[in-house]
Coordinates of N, CA, C and O and ligand atoms in Angstrom, one line a residue:
M108 N -9.1 18.2 7.5 CA -9.3 16.2 6.9 C -8.5 15.5 8.2 O -7.2 16.1 8.2
Q109 N -8.3 14.5 8.5 CA -8.4 13.1 9.5 C -6.6 12.8 8.6 O -7.0 12.9 7.2
D110 N -5.6 12.5 9.0 CA -4.5 12.0 8.5 C -5.0 11.0 7.6 O -4.5 10.8 6.5
D111 N -6.0 9.9 8.3 CA -6.4 8.7 7.5 C -7.3 9.6 6.4 O -7.2 8.5 5.2
E112 N -8.3 10.1 6.7 CA -9.1 10.3 5.8 C -8.7 10.7 4.4 O -8.7 11.1 2.8
K113 N -7.3 12.1 4.9 CA -6.5 12.7 3.6 C -5.8 11.7 2.8 O -5.8 11.6 1.8
L114 N -4.8 10.1 3.9 CA -4.2 9.3 2.8 C -5.0 8.7 2.2 O -4.6 8.5 1.0
M115 N -6.4 8.7 2.7 CA -7.1 7.5 1.8 C -7.9 8.3 0.2 O -7.4 8.1 -0.7
A116 N -8.0 9.6 0.5 CA -8.2 10.3 -0.8 C -7.3 10.2 -1.6 O -7.4 10.3 -2.5
A117 N -6.0 10.6 -0.9 CA -4.7 10.4 -2.0 C -4.4 9.0 -2.6 O -4.5 8.9 -3.9
A118 N -5.0 7.7 -2.2 CA -5.0 6.5 -2.6 C -6.1 6.5 -3.7 O -5.9 5.9 -4.4
I119 N -7.5 7.1 -3.6 CA -7.9 7.2 -4.2 C -7.8 7.9 -5.7 O -8.2 7.6 -6.7
A120 N -7.1 9.0 -5.4 CA -7.2 10.0 -6.7 C -6.1 9.2 -7.2 O -5.8 9.3 -8.9
A121 N -4.9 7.9 -6.8 CA -3.9 7.3 -7.3 C -4.6 6.2 -8.4 O -4.4 5.9 -9.2
M122 N -5.6 5.9 -7.7 CA -6.1 4.9 -8.6 C -6.7 5.3 -9.6 O -6.5 4.8 -10.9
G123 N -7.1 6.5 -10.2 CA -7.5 7.3 -11.6 C -6.5 7.4 -12.2 O -6.5 6.9 -13.4
R124 N -5.0 6.8 -11.7 CA -3.6 6.8 -12.7 C -3.4 5.7 -13.0 O -1.9 5.2 -13.7
A125 N -4.2 4.5 -12.5 CA -3.7 3.0 -12.7 C -3.7 3.0 -14.6 O -4.4 3.3 -15.2
Y126 N -2.6 1.9 -14.4 CA -2.7 1.6 -16.0 C -2.6 0.1 -15.7 O -2.0 -0.6 -15.3
A127 N -4.3 -0.3 -15.9 CA -4.7 -1.6 -15.6 C -5.6 -2.2 -16.9 O -6.7 -2.5 -16.7
P128 N -5.1 -2.2 -17.9 CA -6.3 -2.6 -19.4 C -6.3 -4.1 -19.2 O -7.4 -4.5 -19.9
Y129 N -5.5 -5.3 -18.4 CA -5.6 -6.5 -18.4 C -6.8 -7.4 -17.6 O -7.7 -7.2 -17.8
S130 N -6.7 -6.5 -16.2 CA -7.2 -6.6 -15.6 C -9.2 -5.7 -15.1 O -9.8 -6.4 -14.3
S131 N -8.8 -4.7 -15.7 CA -9.8 -3.7 -15.0 C -9.8 -3.5 -14.1 O -11.3 -3.0 -13.6
F132 N -8.7 -3.6 -13.0 CA -8.9 -3.5 -11.6 C -7.8 -2.4 -11.1 O -7.1 -2.9 -10.8
P133 N -8.6 -1.6 -10.9 CA -7.6 -0.4 -10.8 C -7.4 -0.3 -9.2 O -8.0 0.0 -8.5
V134 N -5.9 -0.2 -8.6 CA -5.7 0.1 -7.4 C -4.6 1.2 -7.4 O -4.1 1.3 -8.0
G135 N -5.0 1.6 -5.9 CA -3.8 3.5 -5.9 C -3.8 2.9 -4.5 O -4.2 2.1 -3.9
A136 N -2.8 3.7 -4.2 CA -2.0 3.3 -2.7 C -1.1 4.6 -2.7 O -0.9 5.6 -3.2
A137 N -1.4 5.4 -1.0 CA -0.8 6.5 -0.8 C 0.5 6.0 0.5 O -1.0 5.4 1.4
I138 N 1.2 6.3 0.6 CA 2.0 6.0 1.8 C 2.4 7.7 2.7 O 2.7 8.6 1.9
L139 N 2.2 7.6 3.5 CA 2.5 8.9 5.0 C 4.3 8.2 5.2 O 4.0 7.1 6.1
D140 N 5.0 9.1 5.2 CA 6.7 8.9 5.2 C 6.5 9.7 6.7 O 5.7 10.1 7.4
E141 N 7.8 9.3 7.2 CA 8.1 9.7 8.6 C 8.7 11.3 8.8 O 8.1 12.1 9.3
N142 N 8.6 11.7 7.4 CA 8.4 13.4 7.4 C 6.7 14.2 6.9 O 6.9 14.9 7.0
D143 N 5.9 13.1 7.5 CA 4.8 13.3 7.2 C 4.6 14.0 5.6 O 3.7 14.0 5.1
A144 N 5.0 13.4 4.8 CA 4.9 13.4 3.1 C 4.8 12.6 2.3 O 4.7 11.2 3.4
I145 N 3.5 12.7 1.7 CA 2.5 11.5 1.0 C 3.0 11.1 -0.6 O 3.8 12.1 -1.3
H146 N 3.3 9.9 -0.9 CA 3.8 9.5 -1.8 C 2.7 8.6 -2.6 O 2.1 7.7 -1.4
V147 N 2.5 8.8 -3.4 CA 1.5 7.9 -4.2 C 1.7 6.5 -5.6 O 2.5 7.0 -5.8
G148 N 1.0 5.8 -5.7 CA 1.6 4.8 -6.8 C -0.3 4.5 -6.7 O -0.8 4.2 -6.6
A149 N 0.2 3.6 -8.3 CA -1.4 2.9 -8.9 C -0.7 1.6 -9.0 O 1.0 1.4 -9.5
N150 N -1.3 0.6 -9.8 CA -0.6 -0.3 -10.3 C -0.1 -0.1 -11.7 O -1.4 0.1 -12.3
I151 N 0.6 -0.8 -12.3 CA 1.0 -0.7 -13.5 C 1.0 -2.0 -14.6 O 2.0 -2.8 -13.6
E152 N -0.1 -2.6 -15.4 CA -0.2 -3.9 -16.1 C 1.1 -3.8 -16.7 O 1.6 -2.4 -17.2
N153 N 1.3 -5.2 -17.6 CA 1.7 -5.7 -18.4 C 1.5 -6.5 -19.9 O 1.0 -6.9 -19.1
A154 N 1.6 -6.4 -21.1 CA 0.8 -7.3 -21.5 C 1.6 -8.6 -21.5 O 1.4 -9.6 -21.4
A155 N 2.9 -8.7 -20.3 CA 3.4 -10.0 -20.0 C 3.0 -10.0 -18.6 O 3.9 -9.2 -17.8
Y156 N 1.9 -10.6 -18.2 CA 1.2 -10.9 -17.2 C 1.8 -10.3 -15.8 O 1.9 -9.2 -14.9
P157 N 3.2 -11.4 -15.3 CA 3.7 -11.1 -14.2 C 4.3 -9.9 -14.5 O 4.7 -10.0 -12.9
V158 N 4.9 -9.3 -14.9 CA 5.9 -8.2 -14.8 C 5.0 -7.1 -14.4 O 5.5 -6.0 -14.3
G159 N 3.8 -6.9 -14.3 CA 2.7 -5.5 -14.1 C 3.4 -5.6 -12.5 O 4.1 -6.2 -11.7
N160 N 3.1 -4.6 -11.7 CA 3.5 -3.6 -10.4 C 1.9 -3.7 -9.8 O 1.4 -3.1 -10.3
C161 N 2.3 -3.8 -8.7 CA 1.3 -3.7 -7.9 C 1.2 -2.4 -7.6 O 2.0 -1.4 -7.4
A162 N 0.1 -1.4 -7.1 CA 0.3 0.2 -6.6 C 1.3 0.3 -5.4 O 2.0 1.5 -5.3
E163 N 0.9 -0.6 -4.1 CA 2.2 -0.5 -3.2 C 3.0 -0.7 -3.3 O 4.0 0.5 -2.8
A164 N 4.0 -1.4 -4.4 CA 5.1 -1.3 -5.3 C 5.2 -0.2 -5.6 O 6.3 0.5 -5.4
S165 N 4.5 0.3 -6.5 CA 4.8 1.6 -7.2 C 5.0 3.0 -5.9 O 5.9 4.2 -5.9
A166 N 3.9 2.8 -4.9 CA 4.5 3.7 -4.1 C 5.1 3.8 -3.3 O 5.9 4.7 -3.0
I167 N 5.2 2.7 -2.7 CA 7.3 2.8 -2.1 C 8.2 3.0 -3.1 O 8.7 3.6 -2.6
A168 N 8.1 2.8 -4.7 CA 9.4 3.0 -5.3 C 9.4 4.8 -4.9 O 10.5 5.4 -5.3
A169 N 8.1 5.1 -5.3 CA 7.9 6.9 -5.1 C 8.5 7.3 -4.0 O 9.3 8.1 -3.8
M170 N 8.1 6.6 -2.9 CA 8.5 7.5 -1.6 C 10.3 7.0 -1.2 O 11.2 8.2 -1.1
V171 N 11.1 5.7 -1.4 CA 12.4 6.0 -2.1 C 13.1 6.6 -2.4 O 14.0 7.5 -2.4
M172 N 12.2 7.2 -3.5 CA 13.1 7.9 -4.5 C 12.7 9.6 -4.4 O 13.8 10.3 -4.9
A173 N 11.9 9.4 -3.3 CA 12.0 11.0 -2.7 C 12.5 11.3 -1.7 O 12.7 12.2 -0.7
G174 N 13.3 10.2 -1.0 CA 14.2 10.6 -0.2 C 13.4 9.5 1.5 O 14.1 10.0 2.5
G175 N 12.1 9.1 1.2 CA 11.3 8.9 2.5 C 11.8 7.6 2.9 O 12.6 6.8 2.3
K176 N 12.0 7.4 4.7 CA 12.5 6.0 4.6 C 12.0 5.2 4.9 O 12.1 3.8 5.2
R177 N 10.6 5.3 6.1 CA 9.7 4.6 6.8 C 8.3 5.0 6.5 O 8.1 6.4 6.0
I178 N 7.6 4.0 6.4 CA 6.2 3.5 6.0 C 5.6 4.1 7.3 O 5.8 3.1 8.1
T179 N 5.1 5.4 7.6 CA 3.8 5.3 9.1 C 2.8 5.2 8.8 O 1.9 4.5 9.9
M180 N 2.2 4.9 7.4 CA 0.4 4.5 7.5 C 0.3 4.5 6.0 O 1.5 5.4 4.9
I181 N 0.2 3.5 5.2 CA -0.4 3.1 3.7 C -1.7 3.2 3.9 O -2.5 2.6 4.9
A182 N -2.5 4.0 2.6 CA -3.7 3.2 2.6 C -3.7 2.9 1.0 O -3.1 3.2 0.1
V183 N -4.7 1.8 0.6 CA -5.0 1.6 -0.5 C -6.1 1.9 -0.7 O -7.2 1.1 0.1
A184 N -6.7 1.5 -2.4 CA -7.9 1.7 -2.5 C -8.2 0.8 -3.9 O -7.2 1.2 -4.5
G185 N -9.0 0.3 -4.0 CA -9.5 -0.7 -5.0 C -10.8 -1.1 -4.9 O -11.3 -1.7 -4.0
G186 N -11.5 -1.8 -6.2 CA -12.6 -2.2 -6.3 C -13.6 -1.6 -5.8 O -13.4 -0.3 -6.4
D187 N -14.5 -2.3 -5.6 CA -16.0 -1.3 -5.7 C -16.8 -1.4 -4.7 O -17.6 -1.0 -4.0
G188 N -16.0 -1.7 -3.8 CA -16.4 -1.8 -1.8 C -17.4 -2.5 -1.7 O -17.3 -2.9 -0.4
D189 N -17.4 -4.3 -2.9 CA -18.1 -5.4 -2.2 C -16.6 -6.3 -1.2 O -17.1 -6.5 -0.3
L190 N -15.8 -6.1 -1.4 CA -15.2 -7.4 -1.2 C -13.6 -5.9 -0.8 O -13.4 -5.3 -1.8
L191 N -13.3 -6.2 0.4 CA -11.8 -5.5 0.6 C -10.9 -5.3 -0.3 O -10.8 -6.7 -0.3
C192 N -9.8 -4.4 -0.7 CA -8.7 -4.5 -1.7 C -7.7 -4.8 -0.9 O -6.8 -3.4 -0.5
T193 N -7.5 -5.5 0.4 CA -6.6 -5.8 1.3 C -5.1 -5.9 0.1 O -5.0 -6.6 -0.8
P194 N -4.4 -5.3 0.6 CA -3.0 -5.8 0.3 C -2.6 -7.5 0.1 O -2.8 -7.9 0.6
C195 N -2.1 -7.6 -1.3 CA -1.3 -9.2 -1.5 C -0.4 -9.2 -0.8 O 0.0 -8.6 0.1
G196 N -0.1 -10.6 -0.8 CA 0.8 -11.7 -0.1 C 2.0 -10.8 0.1 O 2.9 -10.3 1.2
A197 N 2.5 -10.1 -1.3 CA 3.7 -10.0 -1.5 C 4.2 -8.3 -1.0 O 5.0 -8.2 -0.5
C198 N 2.7 -7.6 -1.5 CA 2.8 -6.4 -1.1 C 2.8 -6.0 0.7 O 3.7 -4.9 0.8
R199 N 2.2 -7.2 1.5 CA 2.6 -6.9 2.6 C 3.9 -7.3 3.0 O 4.3 -6.3 3.8
Q200 N 4.6 -8.3 2.6 CA 6.0 -7.9 2.8 C 7.1 -6.8 2.6 O 7.7 -6.0 3.3
R201 N 6.2 -6.5 1.3 CA 7.2 -4.9 0.7 C 6.7 -4.1 2.3 O 7.6 -3.3 2.1
I202 N 5.7 -3.8 2.6 CA 5.0 -2.8 3.5 C 5.9 -3.2 4.7 O 6.6 -2.6 5.4
R203 N 6.1 -3.8 4.7 CA 6.7 -4.9 6.3 C 8.2 -4.3 5.9 O 9.1 -3.7 7.2
E204 N 9.2 -4.3 5.0 CA 10.4 -4.1 4.9 C 10.7 -2.3 5.5 O 11.3 -1.8 6.2
F205 N 9.9 -1.5 5.5 CA 9.9 -0.2 5.9 C 9.0 0.7 6.7 O 8.8 1.9 7.0
G206 N 7.8 -0.4 7.4 CA 6.9 -0.1 7.9 C 6.9 -1.1 9.2 O 8.5 -1.7 10.1
A207 N 6.1 -1.0 10.2 CA 6.6 -2.2 11.7 C 5.1 -2.9 11.8 O 4.1 -2.6 11.1
G208 N 5.3 -3.0 13.0 CA 4.1 -4.2 13.4 C 2.8 -3.2 13.2 O 1.5 -3.6 13.1
E209 N 3.0 -2.4 14.0 CA 1.7 -1.3 14.3 C 1.2 -0.4 13.1 O 0.6 0.6 13.4
T210 N 1.7 -0.3 12.1 CA 1.5 0.2 11.4 C 0.1 -0.1 10.5 O -0.3 -1.0 10.2
P211 N -0.4 1.5 10.8 CA -1.8 1.3 10.3 C -1.9 0.9 8.4 O -0.9 1.5 7.8
V212 N -2.3 0.4 7.9 CA -3.2 -0.2 6.8 C -4.4 0.0 6.5 O -5.2 -0.9 7.1
L213 N -4.7 1.2 6.2 CA -6.3 1.6 5.4 C -6.7 1.2 4.2 O -5.9 1.0 3.3
V214 N -7.9 0.3 4.4 CA -8.2 0.2 2.9 C -9.4 0.4 3.1 O -10.6 0.7 3.4
G215 N -9.6 0.6 1.6 CA -10.9 1.4 0.8 C -11.4 0.9 -0.6 O -10.8 0.3 -1.2
A216 N -12.0 1.9 -0.8 CA -12.7 2.2 -2.5 C -12.7 3.6 -2.9 O -12.7 4.4 -2.1
A217 N -13.5 3.4 -4.4 CA -13.8 4.6 -4.2 C -14.9 6.1 -3.4 O -14.4 6.0 -3.3
D218 N -15.4 5.0 -2.4 CA -16.2 5.8 -1.9 C -15.6 5.8 -0.5 O -16.0 6.8 0.0
G219 N -14.2 5.4 -0.5 CA -13.8 5.5 1.3 C -13.0 5.0 2.2 O -13.3 3.8 1.3
L220 N -12.6 5.5 2.7 CA -12.4 4.4 4.0 C -12.8 3.3 4.4 O -14.5 3.6 4.9
Q221 N -12.7 2.1 4.3 CA -13.7 0.5 5.1 C -13.4 0.5 6.2 O -13.9 -0.1 7.3
R222 N -12.0 0.0 6.2 CA -11.4 -0.9 7.4 C -10.1 -0.4 7.4 O -9.1 -0.1 7.0
R223 N -9.6 -0.5 8.7 CA -8.1 -0.1 9.3 C -7.5 -1.4 9.7 O -7.9 -1.9 11.0
F224 N -6.7 -1.8 9.3 CA -5.8 -2.8 9.9 C -4.3 -2.2 10.4 O -3.8 -1.3 10.2
T225 N -3.8 -2.8 11.2 CA -2.5 -3.0 11.4 C -1.9 -4.0 10.4 O -2.4 -5.1 10.4
L226 N 0.0 -3.8 10.4 CA 0.7 -4.8 9.7 C 0.7 -6.1 10.0 O 0.7 -7.1 9.6
D227 N 0.7 -6.2 11.6 CA 0.6 -7.1 12.5 C -0.4 -7.8 12.3 O -0.1 -9.2 11.8
E228 N -1.4 -7.4 11.8 CA -3.0 -8.0 11.5 C -2.7 -8.9 10.3 O -3.4 -10.3 9.9
L229 N -1.8 -8.4 9.4 CA -2.2 -8.8 8.1 C -0.8 -9.7 7.7 O -1.4 -10.5 7.0
L230 N 0.6 -9.7 8.6 CA 1.0 -10.4 8.0 C 1.6 -10.7 9.5 O 2.6 -9.9 10.2
P231 N 1.5 -11.7 10.2 CA 1.7 -11.8 11.9 C 3.2 -12.7 11.7 O 3.4 -13.2 10.9
E232 N 3.7 -12.5 12.9 CA 5.2 -13.5 12.2 C 6.1 -13.0 11.9 O 6.5 -14.3 11.0
S233 N 5.9 -11.9 11.5 CA 6.6 -11.7 9.8 C 8.0 -11.6 10.0 O 9.2 -11.3 11.4
F234 N 8.8 -12.1 8.8 CA 10.8 -12.0 8.9 C 10.6 -10.3 7.9 O 9.9 -10.0 7.3
G235 N 11.7 -9.9 8.9 CA 11.8 -8.3 8.3 C 13.6 -8.1 8.5 O 14.5 -9.0 9.3
P236 N 13.8 -6.8 8.0 CA 15.2 -6.7 8.0 C 16.0 -6.9 9.8 O 17.0 -7.1 9.8
E237 N 15.3 -6.9 10.7 CA 16.0 -7.2 12.1 C 16.6 -8.1 12.0 O 17.6 -8.9 12.9
N238 N 15.9 -9.2 11.3 CA 16.2 -10.6 11.0 C 17.3 -10.8 10.8 O 18.0 -12.1 11.0
L239 N 18.2 -9.9 10.1 CA 19.4 -10.0 9.1 C 20.3 -9.3 10.4 O 21.3 -9.1 9.2
A240 N 19.8 -8.5 10.7 CA 20.4 -7.5 11.7 C 22.1 -8.2 12.3 O 21.2 -9.7 12.8
D241 N 22.8 -7.7 12.9 CA 24.0 -8.9 13.5 C 23.9 -8.1 14.7 O 23.6 -7.0 15.0
Ligands
THU52 N1 -3.0 -5.4 -7.4 C1 -2.5 -4.3 -6.4 O1 -2.0 -3.4 -7.0 N2 -2.6 -4.2 -5.1 C2 -2.7 -5.2 -4.4 O2 -2.3 -5.4 -3.5 C3 -3.7 -6.4 -5.1 C4 -3.6 -6.5 -6.1 C5 -3.5 -4.7 -9.0 C6 -2.7 -6.1 -9.7 C7 -3.6 -6.0 -10.8 O3 -3.0 -5.4 -11.4 C8 -4.7 -5.8 -10.2 O4 -4.9 -5.5 -8.8 C9 -5.7 -7.1 -10.2 O5 -5.0 -8.5 -9.4

């Protein structure tokens, strides 16, 4: 299986672990790190709605806790395939922290991969760690 298909399959599997009783919109995310390790996450909602976490944030936390430092590629899966489940604005910035402009962002649904973006396409002219480096 190709890297991107494998990563999307991991994101789709992670969708099944979502805790989304309020939106009924499960989302899964899978990150390929600089060591070719895969880290997954799902959205975890909360009765106090704004406290919920997006799937991408969960996957980034899993990567960092496993020792991963860079996002080489990320896959996000959600929805019924009608509209693309592209990362929300806050998650684009979260991905930016550990990725680069050319980092592939794969978007899909339960059926599989739908579109392939680069992070630059989703978050052009972004602000990142380099801006704070001296
Ligand atoms: N959601 C994500 O997990 N990632 C995104 O990039 C878009 C939205 C979640 C948040 C919430 O639990 C549900 O999808 C509906 O917004």
